[in-house]
Coordinates of N, CA and C in Angstrom, one line a residue:
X1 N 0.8 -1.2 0.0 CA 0.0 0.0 0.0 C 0.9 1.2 0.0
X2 N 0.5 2.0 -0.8 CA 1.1 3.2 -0.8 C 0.2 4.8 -0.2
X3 N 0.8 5.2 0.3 CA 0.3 6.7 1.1 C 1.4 7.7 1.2
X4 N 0.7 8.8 1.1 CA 1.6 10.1 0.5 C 0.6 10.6 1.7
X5 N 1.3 11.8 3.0 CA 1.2 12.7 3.4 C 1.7 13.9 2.9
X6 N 0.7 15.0 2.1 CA 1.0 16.1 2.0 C 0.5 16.9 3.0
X7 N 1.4 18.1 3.5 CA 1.8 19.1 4.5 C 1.3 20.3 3.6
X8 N 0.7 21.3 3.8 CA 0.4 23.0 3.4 C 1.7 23.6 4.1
X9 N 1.0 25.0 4.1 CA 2.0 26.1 4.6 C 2.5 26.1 6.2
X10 N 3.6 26.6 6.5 CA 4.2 26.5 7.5 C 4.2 25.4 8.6
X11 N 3.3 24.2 8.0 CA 3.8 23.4 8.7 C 5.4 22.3 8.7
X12 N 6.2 23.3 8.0 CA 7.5 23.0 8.1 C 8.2 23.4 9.4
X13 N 7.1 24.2 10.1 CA 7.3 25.0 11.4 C 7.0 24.4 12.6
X14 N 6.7 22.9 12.4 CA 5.6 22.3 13.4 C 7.5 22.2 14.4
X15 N 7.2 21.8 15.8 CA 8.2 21.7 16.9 C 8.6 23.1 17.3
X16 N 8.5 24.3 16.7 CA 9.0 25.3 16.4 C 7.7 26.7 16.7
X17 N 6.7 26.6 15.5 CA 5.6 27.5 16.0 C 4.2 27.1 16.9
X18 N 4.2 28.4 17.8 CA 2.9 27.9 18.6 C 3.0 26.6 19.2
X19 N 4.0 26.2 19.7 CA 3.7 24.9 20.1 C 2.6 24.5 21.2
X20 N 1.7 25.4 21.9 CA 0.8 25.2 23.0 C -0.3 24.2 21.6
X21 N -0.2 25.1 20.6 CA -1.5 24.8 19.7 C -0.8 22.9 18.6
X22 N 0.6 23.4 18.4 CA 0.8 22.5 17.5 C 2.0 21.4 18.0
X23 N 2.5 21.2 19.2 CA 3.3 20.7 20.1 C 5.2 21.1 19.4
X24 N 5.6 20.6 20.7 CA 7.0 20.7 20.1 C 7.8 20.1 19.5
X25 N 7.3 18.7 18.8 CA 7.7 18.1 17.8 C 7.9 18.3 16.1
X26 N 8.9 17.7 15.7 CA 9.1 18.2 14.3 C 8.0 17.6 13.6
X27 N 7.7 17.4 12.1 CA 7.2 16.5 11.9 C 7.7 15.8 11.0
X28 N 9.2 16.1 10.8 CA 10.2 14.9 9.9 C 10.6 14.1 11.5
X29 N 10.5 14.0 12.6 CA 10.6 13.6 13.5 C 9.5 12.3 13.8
X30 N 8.4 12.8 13.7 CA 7.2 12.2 13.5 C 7.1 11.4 12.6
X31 N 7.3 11.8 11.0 CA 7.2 10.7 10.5 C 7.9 9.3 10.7
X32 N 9.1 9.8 11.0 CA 9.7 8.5 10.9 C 9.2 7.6 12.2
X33 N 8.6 8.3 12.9 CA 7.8 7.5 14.5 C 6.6 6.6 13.6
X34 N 6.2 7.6 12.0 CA 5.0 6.6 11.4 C 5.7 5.5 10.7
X35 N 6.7 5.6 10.2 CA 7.5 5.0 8.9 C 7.4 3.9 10.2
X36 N 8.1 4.1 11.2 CA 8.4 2.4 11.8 C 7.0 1.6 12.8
X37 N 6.0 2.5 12.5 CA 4.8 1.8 13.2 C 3.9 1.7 11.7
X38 N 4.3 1.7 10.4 CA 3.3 1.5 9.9 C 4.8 0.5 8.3
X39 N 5.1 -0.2 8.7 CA 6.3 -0.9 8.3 C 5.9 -1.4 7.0
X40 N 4.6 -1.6 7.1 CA 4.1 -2.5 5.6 C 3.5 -1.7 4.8
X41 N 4.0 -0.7 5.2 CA 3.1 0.9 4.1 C 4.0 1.6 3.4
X42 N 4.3 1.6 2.1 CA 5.0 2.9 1.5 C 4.4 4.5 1.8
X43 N 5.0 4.6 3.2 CA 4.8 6.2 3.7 C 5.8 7.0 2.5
X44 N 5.1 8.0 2.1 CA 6.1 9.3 1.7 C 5.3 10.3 1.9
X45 N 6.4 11.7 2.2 CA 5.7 12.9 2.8 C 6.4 13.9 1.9
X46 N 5.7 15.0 1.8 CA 5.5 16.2 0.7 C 5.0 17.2 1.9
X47 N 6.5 18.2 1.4 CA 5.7 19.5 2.6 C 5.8 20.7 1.3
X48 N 5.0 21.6 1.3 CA 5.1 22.9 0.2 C 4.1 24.1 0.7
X49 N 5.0 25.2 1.2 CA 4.6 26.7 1.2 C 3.4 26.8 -0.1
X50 N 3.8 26.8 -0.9 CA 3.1 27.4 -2.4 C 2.2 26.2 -2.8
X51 N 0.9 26.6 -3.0 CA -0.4 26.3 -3.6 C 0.0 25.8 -4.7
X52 N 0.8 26.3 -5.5 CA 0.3 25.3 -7.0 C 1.3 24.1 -6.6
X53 N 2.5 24.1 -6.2 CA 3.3 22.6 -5.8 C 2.6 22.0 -5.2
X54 N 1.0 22.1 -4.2 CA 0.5 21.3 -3.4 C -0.7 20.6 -4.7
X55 N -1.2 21.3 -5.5 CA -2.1 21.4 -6.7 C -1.2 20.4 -7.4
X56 N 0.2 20.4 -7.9 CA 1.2 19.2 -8.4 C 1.1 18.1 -8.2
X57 N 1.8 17.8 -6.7 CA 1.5 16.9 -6.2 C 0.2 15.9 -5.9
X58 N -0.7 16.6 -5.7 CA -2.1 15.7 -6.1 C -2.0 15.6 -7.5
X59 N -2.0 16.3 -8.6 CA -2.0 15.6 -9.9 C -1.3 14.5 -9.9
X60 N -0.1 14.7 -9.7 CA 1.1 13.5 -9.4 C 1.1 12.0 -9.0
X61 N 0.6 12.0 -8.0 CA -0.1 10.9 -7.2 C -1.8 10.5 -6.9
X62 N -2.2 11.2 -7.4 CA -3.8 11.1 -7.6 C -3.8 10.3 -8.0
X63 N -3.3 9.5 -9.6 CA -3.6 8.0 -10.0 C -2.9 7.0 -9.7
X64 N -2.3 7.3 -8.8 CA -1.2 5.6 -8.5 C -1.0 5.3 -7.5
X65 N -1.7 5.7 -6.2 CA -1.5 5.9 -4.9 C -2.4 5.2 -4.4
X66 N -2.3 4.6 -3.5 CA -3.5 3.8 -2.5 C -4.2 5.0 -1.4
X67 N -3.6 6.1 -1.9 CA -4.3 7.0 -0.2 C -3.2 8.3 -0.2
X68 N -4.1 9.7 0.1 CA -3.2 11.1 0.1 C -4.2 11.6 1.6
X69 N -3.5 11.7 2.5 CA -3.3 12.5 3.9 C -3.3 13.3 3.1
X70 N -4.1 14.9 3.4 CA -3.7 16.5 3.0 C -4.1 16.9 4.5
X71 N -2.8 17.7 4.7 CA -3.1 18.8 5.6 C -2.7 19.9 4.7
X72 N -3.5 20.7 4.4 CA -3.5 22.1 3.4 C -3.4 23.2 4.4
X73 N -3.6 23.0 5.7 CA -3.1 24.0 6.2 C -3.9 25.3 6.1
X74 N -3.7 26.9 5.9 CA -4.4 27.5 5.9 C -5.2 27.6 4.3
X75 N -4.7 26.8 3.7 CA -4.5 26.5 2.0 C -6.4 25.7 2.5
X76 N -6.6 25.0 3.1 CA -7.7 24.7 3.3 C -9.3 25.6 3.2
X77 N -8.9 27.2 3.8 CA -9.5 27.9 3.9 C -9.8 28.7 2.8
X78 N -9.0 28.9 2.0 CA -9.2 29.9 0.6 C -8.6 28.7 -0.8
X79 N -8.1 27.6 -0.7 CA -8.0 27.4 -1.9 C -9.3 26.6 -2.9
X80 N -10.2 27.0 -3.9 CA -10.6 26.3 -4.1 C -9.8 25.6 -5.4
X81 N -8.5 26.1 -5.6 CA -8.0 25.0 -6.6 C -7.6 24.1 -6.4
X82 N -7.5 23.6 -4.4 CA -7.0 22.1 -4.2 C -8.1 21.7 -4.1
X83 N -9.2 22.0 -3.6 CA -10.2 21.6 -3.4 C -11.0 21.3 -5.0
X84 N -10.8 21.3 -5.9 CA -11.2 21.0 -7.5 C -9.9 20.1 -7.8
X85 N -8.7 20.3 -7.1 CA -7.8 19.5 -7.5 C -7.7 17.9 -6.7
X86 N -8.6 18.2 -6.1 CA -8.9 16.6 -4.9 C -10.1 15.9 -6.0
X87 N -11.1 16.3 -6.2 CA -12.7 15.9 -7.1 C -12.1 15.8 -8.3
X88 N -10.8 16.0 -8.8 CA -10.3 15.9 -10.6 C -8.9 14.5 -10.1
X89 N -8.8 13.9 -9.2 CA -8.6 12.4 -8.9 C -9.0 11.2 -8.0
X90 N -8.2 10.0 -8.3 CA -8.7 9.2 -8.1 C -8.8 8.6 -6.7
X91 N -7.6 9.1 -6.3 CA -6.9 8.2 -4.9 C -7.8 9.2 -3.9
X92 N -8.1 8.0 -2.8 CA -8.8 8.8 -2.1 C -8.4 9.8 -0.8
X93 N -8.9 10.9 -0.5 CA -7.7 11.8 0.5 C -8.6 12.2 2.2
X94 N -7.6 11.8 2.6 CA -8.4 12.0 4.2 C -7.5 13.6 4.4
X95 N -8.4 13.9 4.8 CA -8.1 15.7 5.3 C -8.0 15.5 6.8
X96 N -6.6 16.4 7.2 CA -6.1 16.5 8.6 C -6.1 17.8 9.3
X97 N -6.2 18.0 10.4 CA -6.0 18.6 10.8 C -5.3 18.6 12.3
X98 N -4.2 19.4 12.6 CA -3.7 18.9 14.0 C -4.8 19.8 15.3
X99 N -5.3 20.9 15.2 CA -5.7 21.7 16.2 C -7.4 21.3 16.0
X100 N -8.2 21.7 16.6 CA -9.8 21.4 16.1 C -9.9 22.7 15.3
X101 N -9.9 22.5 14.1 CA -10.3 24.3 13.3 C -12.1 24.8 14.2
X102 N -12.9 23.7 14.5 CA -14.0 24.3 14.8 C -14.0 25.0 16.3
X103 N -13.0 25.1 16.9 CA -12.5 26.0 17.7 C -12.0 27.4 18.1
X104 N -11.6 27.5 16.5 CA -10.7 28.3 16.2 C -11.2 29.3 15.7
X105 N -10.5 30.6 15.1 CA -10.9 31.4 14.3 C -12.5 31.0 13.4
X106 N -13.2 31.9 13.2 CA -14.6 31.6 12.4 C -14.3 31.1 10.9
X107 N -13.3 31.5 10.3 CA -12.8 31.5 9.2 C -12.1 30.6 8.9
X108 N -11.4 29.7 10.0 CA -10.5 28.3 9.8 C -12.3 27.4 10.0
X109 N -13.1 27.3 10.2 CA -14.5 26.4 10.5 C -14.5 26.2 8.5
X110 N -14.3 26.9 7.9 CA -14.6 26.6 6.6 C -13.7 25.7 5.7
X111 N -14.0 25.0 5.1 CA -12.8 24.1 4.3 C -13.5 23.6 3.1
X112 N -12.7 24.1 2.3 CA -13.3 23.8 0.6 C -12.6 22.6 -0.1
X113 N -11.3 21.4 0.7 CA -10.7 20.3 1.1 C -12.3 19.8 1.0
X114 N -12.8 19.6 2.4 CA -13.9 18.6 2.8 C -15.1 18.2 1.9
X115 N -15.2 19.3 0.8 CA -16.7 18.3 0.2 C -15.9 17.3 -0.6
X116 N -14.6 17.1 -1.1 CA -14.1 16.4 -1.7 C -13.2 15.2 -1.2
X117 N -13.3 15.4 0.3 CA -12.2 14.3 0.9 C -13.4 12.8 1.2
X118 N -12.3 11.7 1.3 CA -12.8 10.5 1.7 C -14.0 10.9 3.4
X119 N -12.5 11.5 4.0 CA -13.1 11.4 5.3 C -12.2 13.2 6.3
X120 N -12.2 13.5 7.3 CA -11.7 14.8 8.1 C -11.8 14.3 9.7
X121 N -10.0 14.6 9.7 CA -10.1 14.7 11.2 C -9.2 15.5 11.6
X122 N -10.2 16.5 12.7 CA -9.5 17.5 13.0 C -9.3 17.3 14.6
X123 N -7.9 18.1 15.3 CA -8.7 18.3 17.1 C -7.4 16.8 17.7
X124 N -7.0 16.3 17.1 CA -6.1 14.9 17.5 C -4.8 15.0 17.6
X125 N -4.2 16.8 17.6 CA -2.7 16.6 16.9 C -2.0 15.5 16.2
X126 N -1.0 15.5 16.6 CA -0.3 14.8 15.1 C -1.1 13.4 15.5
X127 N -1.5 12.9 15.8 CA -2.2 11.4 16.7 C -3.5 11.3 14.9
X128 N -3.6 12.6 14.3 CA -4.6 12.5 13.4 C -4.1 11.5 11.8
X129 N -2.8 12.2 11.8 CA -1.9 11.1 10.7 C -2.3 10.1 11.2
X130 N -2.1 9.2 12.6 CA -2.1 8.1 12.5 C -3.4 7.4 11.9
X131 N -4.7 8.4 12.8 CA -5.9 7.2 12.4 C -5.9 7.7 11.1
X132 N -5.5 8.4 10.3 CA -6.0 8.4 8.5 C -4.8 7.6 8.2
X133 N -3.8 6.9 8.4 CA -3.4 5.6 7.8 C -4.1 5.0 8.1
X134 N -4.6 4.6 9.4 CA -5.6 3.6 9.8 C -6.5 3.3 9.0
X135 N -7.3 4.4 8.1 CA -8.2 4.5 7.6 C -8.0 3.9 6.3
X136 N -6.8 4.2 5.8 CA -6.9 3.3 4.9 C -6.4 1.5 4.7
X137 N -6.2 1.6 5.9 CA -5.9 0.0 6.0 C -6.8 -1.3 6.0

């Protein structure tokens, strides 16, 4: 089985920003905590600041992938070109989130990701990667 975690904007900052909200762990740290609890899975991870590399990547792997993790990040809230770029493939994508967005600002409650994902889980910190491998197992 193959799964691709793609990362949005500044979560290259995870261990680093806000940690009350997003803890102090990296999450090239993290993954490799997934890489050896999920041993029978081709994990690969994709992190990208800029919208259209995130827009790439789904083209990319949209047809050949058993499963795409997106955390889009604040890319969730205003982009509707991933969110058209999720419904224009095949592989199915669980939407993540590490903080509960329905907590948060009025404006993070919105996600144009969700009418197109498999499934959303927000509110679990990084604990949310886990169950969306789960999910597709």
């Amino acid at each position: 089985m193959k799964i691709i975690i793609i990362n949005g904007p500044n979560l290259n900052l995870l261990g680093k920003r806000e940690p009350e909200i997003y803890g102090s762990k990296t999450f090239e740290d993290y993954f490799r905590e997934l890489q050896l609890q999920f041993k029978n899975v081709e994990l690969s991870y994709f992190q990208s600041n800029i919208e259209g590399e995130i827009i790439d990547k789904l083209h990319e792997v949209g047809f050949n992938y058993d499963g795409i993790i997106l955390n889009a990040a604040a890319y969730t809230h205003t982009s509707v070109g991933i969110g058209d770029a999720i419904k224009g493939i095949e592989t199915p994508v669980v939407e993540v989130h590490i903080s509960n967005i329905h907590a948060r600002e009025e404006y993070r409650q919105h996600s144009y990701i969700s009418p197109n994902a498999s499934g959303v889980l927000f509110g679990f910190g990084l604990k949310g990667y886990d169950l969306a491998i789960k999910s597709f197992l």
